[in-house]
């Protein structure tokens, strides 16, 4: 099994006629993702690589029973497209866009909550269940099917981390990019709960950063008696305090946000903390060993 | 981005929050228009901990003001010298409180934080009371009242705090602020609340719907030197560090991961430079190279990119074009990976570059070259 | 309250809406800083129908600007002479649209109105398309898109209109506007939308959370003469009419009812004056008497109050105190009714006043006295 | 019968310790209104004229089964108090305050809708069912029980109009002040629907003004085949166009807002239109005569 995504998701692409939308249809379709529809207001009636284009998410969902949406529109339009997909009935919406105002994400989350839907992202690589389906632009060769759930706050780091696991023979149930923004459609805590419930996931690799409070949730989960083993890499050891490191959430504001505080807290909760990228595979092995 | 105290206070005043009627003092002002003394003369800087670093001086007359201003203009706070000072009337108050609105992942949106004891030691005190709101329209005075019931015993003060908190939440949403923090919020002798200090952090990405944010971003760029400005205008994110390995990377997480790897293997990163928001073209990377080439502290450049939507054939071609026109002789180490990486070696061969397969190998090479330089 | 076009445009600019880069021209400005001609020289007044009254003049050079400015400053629009002019660049466009956000009882809140043909004849054309929203956070781009689908065929333009409408709804809510109207909204040659004109009506009662509204209210009072200002500062609402019976009343409905009754019985009301928002004390009514006593057009004053929460014994005592200190000899006719009205005759007896039992009787008396004066 | 209010409503007073709150407890309690609780944060535990004071609406509703709220707090706090009462379970909330920002009313209406509650007001005299109960400060002697429903946009005009009816022997089922603001908790259309469903109400007197769109709803109702007879007085014949006459909604903006347009539209729909205040009683008689 996997979490959130497999071949059974019927995917609708919001903004399907843009460059990203078109590439996604071809790339993820080739990977196995079931892409059933696209939306592009004013351009309904056509198709993109065989996928029919509709005027609205409502029309698309009615015609194709789409239940999952991938959003590829400019940052200032993501809120509109995501909420449209949610209110048309999509239960999972993935938004990879960065440069989104955080208030927009808050509004999407509120709409998702009101409609029993889930947002993944924004400012995230998306989500991939290796060998089944992907929602995003991850380089497919970095991933393979296996027992480890991966949660990442950063896109490129999730590629780097997953490739290291794959090369070492450790496959993944699902790799979920929760994104680098301070408000997330799906938090680390929520992703952990999903992996916890997934029987195929034996252990979890968490790729985190300085700043924010996600890591506290990881420690909290790891401290549970019934927790699956968790390994974690926290980047930003060499980042100076008080400076924003790209991600809006990657800023050491208070002492609890620092690399030292986070790794200490995680280790204390029984997390296999990686000393750096080079230590990722050994700690993943440790976590998996603890699972058996 | 954080704005200056006097800018934050102007914003608060515009939404009806009481703030002191202060006077701005620019460098070289001969006779500041301060009428009543004493005043609190405050360095206007973005770095935290100003109070503990002597950035606020009580001044009792015009002569002392001149001396204090001279001193503050000459002081660095973090890496920042004040460009302007704020002279606020020194007001008597009987309580110092802490009130802020910020965004919080667990709250799924906004959260109100309140502490009945504000001031510069707030971080060392007990954690403030927390009211998670989520979407701004879900704020409820009665819910905040329930949170504060045991925290703030003075119910008249409590009601004023609740009204103010609502105003701050509405303002944070309306003006796209990540944080509005009032510390200290003081109670004046007549019972009114006033924001003696204010910190506002804007949401950078709301620039298209808030001209203030656009102006702040432009100011940030204007303050940067020419080389950095070109990089910022490309959308790059840059933080200077004190090492010698210039890093051009993509994605905040991997950039930090590379920085940490450099450190771990015995080197020192010269910067955080995330070039992923810019175009993955020659144009996109050019200012990043110019910036690091122009920085005398940088001895070697490490390009570390792992792309998904960013295609490596395009990046490799951009590197080729940049290397061809580049005048600097600083060595460059490459580690590209991701979509279409299989095309990279062919492109790199045409200009004699090598693509490292592992980050560790690339970092070791960069450290070696930095030591040699 | 309505603000001036240039103020409305400044507000729109601050939230990222494109408006022309105009130049403000004050009376007596010798050399306005207009560089490129032609410009649209526009009288800044609050009354509607300015365009049809010649309040906008196309000007092709500096000399013509001077002449046109002189003419506009000398023109009255309704009862208003422009205090300032706006010279906007004369921009070529290929479509004129209408877009507004306003409040609407049936919508239970905000409503978006759009017409694919804007301009000064909008009232005579077909009704604009209507998207009812309610609470501002209920705005949905896909709902507006469905409303506009058959109304606006150009889908690229439609998408721009939808984004702009969302911005206007958020702005109306954030800045407490009753109405934001852009007419015409034009499409420039490059496809961008621009607000060539803008009308914003603020919500007067949000003055405590919007310093702009407070400043506008203060401006309104500043522009009023001394006597009227005192009445406005008491919270009274006043509109001058062209009759001779000065009316002091309470409640908008009854005030208009009394005005209509005066008219019906052959008299002419001199004003709408609703004194109910002020304190029901001597202090509260004093400026109302002063205002009408000072107006040479007013021949007689009719006090018509029907109070629920306003207690008639208090009003009667206030009348007594005011009559005692009043210097004017204009006759005053009373018709008080409501809570504790039974105490009125006793109080009135002490200073020889009479309380009429019916509005008609009081009005007839006032008309008689006005004719006699 | 009556609409919305009678002795069975269990009334909670928000802001009970202020001057208005105290006067209301005594005045309306004396009239017959069942006042069961008051709220005044920080002053819970005491009482006002025998009515217990609570810290919150939630506590008050729990303790007293209050289902109806009267709001007497300063204008900038009405939104908070009204929404608190609605979320504590009150199904009817009356707010008489003027000087309320219209956005606040919009938010109260949204909360009322989400909770199946009804707001009456703001900027309204409130509501009275003569001989049963009143929520507001109406002078009781102006009203008496009878067959006519009264809807008014203005407070003092509702007193003047009702007193004329009472003096002429025409009693009222309920007099509802819908208020002079552009956004109303209860619109004329909604009040008409309530009177339409009330068997005791034989005819309706509508007291309106220039400006706004309420009168269109009255005409629409009157034009129905099954409508009860409606009489109406529209004030503001002598008001100049383009000037706000006190009430934010009383402004002739477009031609349809004018006195002439409104009276013409009403007469055309079969409404007994009063020529002025002096014509109120004759038209009320006409409407009642038509009802039998």
mmCIF file of N, CA, C and O in Angstrom, chain B residues 8 29 36 42 58 70 80 84-85 108 119-120 132 142 163 173 177 191 194 204 209 211 213 290 313-314 327 347 357:
data_model
loop_
_atom_site.group_PDB
_atom_site.id
_atom_site.type_symbol
_atom_site.label_atom_id
_atom_site.label_comp_id
_atom_site.label_asym_id
_atom_site.label_seq_id
_atom_site.Cartn_x
_atom_site.Cartn_y
_atom_site.Cartn_z
ATOM 1 N N UNK B 8 5.878 50.085 11.173
ATOM 2 C CA UNK B 8 4.875 49.215 11.793
ATOM 3 C C UNK B 8 3.879 50.050 12.592
ATOM 4 O O UNK B 8 2.665 49.810 12.554
ATOM 5 N N UNK B 29 20.081 65.602 10.716
ATOM 6 C CA UNK B 29 19.047 66.554 11.140
ATOM 7 C C UNK B 29 19.628 67.443 12.236
ATOM 8 O O UNK B 29 20.066 66.956 13.278
ATOM 9 N N UNK B 36 8.613 67.942 23.653
ATOM 10 C CA UNK B 36 8.519 67.591 25.068
ATOM 11 C C UNK B 36 9.488 66.486 25.429
ATOM 12 O O UNK B 36 9.566 65.473 24.741
ATOM 13 N N UNK B 42 15.076 55.702 19.761
ATOM 14 C CA UNK B 42 15.129 54.292 19.398
ATOM 15 C C UNK B 42 15.737 54.067 18.013
ATOM 16 O O UNK B 42 15.245 54.623 17.023
ATOM 17 N N UNK B 58 17.058 56.774 26.884
ATOM 18 C CA UNK B 58 16.188 57.823 27.426
ATOM 19 C C UNK B 58 16.939 59.144 27.360
ATOM 20 O O UNK B 58 18.087 59.251 27.804
ATOM 21 N N UNK B 70 23.856 60.763 17.729
ATOM 22 C CA UNK B 70 25.165 60.529 17.127
ATOM 23 C C UNK B 70 25.659 59.120 17.471
ATOM 24 O O UNK B 70 26.148 58.381 16.617
ATOM 25 N N UNK B 80 23.661 45.654 10.955
ATOM 26 C CA UNK B 80 22.809 46.738 10.483
ATOM 27 C C UNK B 80 23.049 48.028 11.268
ATOM 28 O O UNK B 80 23.004 48.049 12.495
ATOM 29 N N UNK B 84 17.650 55.584 10.399
ATOM 30 C CA UNK B 84 16.765 56.595 10.965
ATOM 31 C C UNK B 84 16.511 56.246 12.426
ATOM 32 O O UNK B 84 16.663 55.085 12.832
ATOM 33 N N UNK B 85 16.187 57.253 13.231
ATOM 34 C CA UNK B 85 15.875 57.035 14.646
ATOM 35 C C UNK B 85 14.442 57.499 14.904
ATOM 36 O O UNK B 85 13.917 58.355 14.199
ATOM 37 N N UNK B 108 -3.419 26.017 11.707
ATOM 38 C CA UNK B 108 -3.893 26.077 10.319
ATOM 39 C C UNK B 108 -4.148 27.514 9.892
ATOM 40 O O UNK B 108 -5.005 27.777 9.045
ATOM 41 N N UNK B 119 7.657 42.888 27.670
ATOM 42 C CA UNK B 119 8.951 43.517 27.880
ATOM 43 C C UNK B 119 10.062 42.723 27.232
ATOM 44 O O UNK B 119 9.818 41.715 26.568
ATOM 45 N N UNK B 120 11.305 43.168 27.448
ATOM 46 C CA UNK B 120 12.414 42.583 26.688
ATOM 47 C C UNK B 120 12.775 41.169 27.142
ATOM 48 O O UNK B 120 13.466 40.454 26.439
ATOM 49 N N UNK B 132 -5.580 29.613 19.000
ATOM 50 C CA UNK B 132 -5.503 29.269 17.569
ATOM 51 C C UNK B 132 -6.804 29.637 16.868
ATOM 52 O O UNK B 132 -7.884 29.345 17.365
ATOM 53 N N UNK B 142 -15.392 35.561 22.166
ATOM 54 C CA UNK B 142 -15.712 34.743 23.340
ATOM 55 C C UNK B 142 -14.738 33.584 23.503
ATOM 56 O O UNK B 142 -14.469 33.150 24.618
ATOM 57 N N UNK B 163 -10.425 43.158 22.160
ATOM 58 C CA UNK B 163 -10.768 44.023 21.017
ATOM 59 C C UNK B 163 -9.545 44.314 20.163
ATOM 60 O O UNK B 163 -9.614 44.300 18.929
ATOM 61 N N UNK B 173 -4.573 39.813 8.270
ATOM 62 C CA UNK B 173 -5.179 39.222 7.079
ATOM 63 C C UNK B 173 -5.303 40.255 5.966
ATOM 64 O O UNK B 173 -4.946 39.992 4.819
ATOM 65 N N UNK B 177 0.207 40.232 6.617
ATOM 66 C CA UNK B 177 1.322 40.194 7.569
ATOM 67 C C UNK B 177 1.481 38.771 8.092
ATOM 68 O O UNK B 177 0.497 38.120 8.432
ATOM 69 N N UNK B 191 -5.965 53.929 31.650
ATOM 70 C CA UNK B 191 -6.554 52.635 31.337
ATOM 71 C C UNK B 191 -6.433 52.244 29.870
ATOM 72 O O UNK B 191 -6.616 51.088 29.512
ATOM 73 N N UNK B 194 -1.651 51.104 24.732
ATOM 74 C CA UNK B 194 -0.844 51.730 23.685
ATOM 75 C C UNK B 194 0.312 50.814 23.295
ATOM 76 O O UNK B 194 0.908 50.158 24.150
ATOM 77 N N UNK B 204 6.141 38.360 1.921
ATOM 78 C CA UNK B 204 6.799 38.838 0.695
ATOM 79 C C UNK B 204 5.973 38.575 -0.552
ATOM 80 O O UNK B 204 5.978 39.363 -1.495
ATOM 81 N N UNK B 209 -0.588 42.507 -4.356
ATOM 82 C CA UNK B 209 -1.843 43.085 -3.876
ATOM 83 C C UNK B 209 -1.629 44.034 -2.706
ATOM 84 O O UNK B 209 -2.579 44.406 -2.025
ATOM 85 N N UNK B 211 0.830 47.401 -2.143
ATOM 86 C CA UNK B 211 1.888 48.258 -2.668
ATOM 87 C C UNK B 211 2.967 48.534 -1.618
ATOM 88 O O UNK B 211 4.120 48.795 -1.964
ATOM 89 N N UNK B 213 4.206 46.328 0.434
ATOM 90 C CA UNK B 213 5.141 45.204 0.386
ATOM 91 C C UNK B 213 6.052 45.346 -0.818
ATOM 92 O O UNK B 213 7.270 45.150 -0.729
ATOM 93 N N UNK B 290 28.009 36.329 -11.150
ATOM 94 C CA UNK B 290 28.607 37.662 -11.024
ATOM 95 C C UNK B 290 28.760 38.040 -9.550
ATOM 96 O O UNK B 290 29.781 38.604 -9.126
ATOM 97 N N UNK B 313 19.211 19.353 -18.586
ATOM 98 C CA UNK B 313 19.821 19.718 -19.869
ATOM 99 C C UNK B 313 19.836 21.244 -20.019
ATOM 100 O O UNK B 313 20.819 21.830 -20.463
ATOM 101 N N UNK B 314 18.742 21.883 -19.603
ATOM 102 C CA UNK B 314 18.681 23.339 -19.674
ATOM 103 C C UNK B 314 19.711 23.984 -18.738
ATOM 104 O O UNK B 314 20.385 24.944 -19.079
ATOM 105 N N UNK B 327 34.473 36.149 -16.808
ATOM 106 C CA UNK B 327 35.857 36.623 -16.821
ATOM 107 C C UNK B 327 36.653 36.092 -15.643
ATOM 108 O O UNK B 327 37.872 35.943 -15.711
ATOM 109 N N UNK B 347 26.740 17.464 -22.653
ATOM 110 C CA UNK B 347 26.846 18.936 -22.748
ATOM 111 C C UNK B 347 28.135 19.416 -22.073
ATOM 112 O O UNK B 347 28.855 20.258 -22.604
ATOM 113 N N UNK B 357 29.017 12.989 -9.341
ATOM 114 C CA UNK B 357 27.833 12.162 -9.135
ATOM 115 C C UNK B 357 27.317 12.289 -7.708
ATOM 116 O O UNK B 357 26.130 12.259 -7.452
#
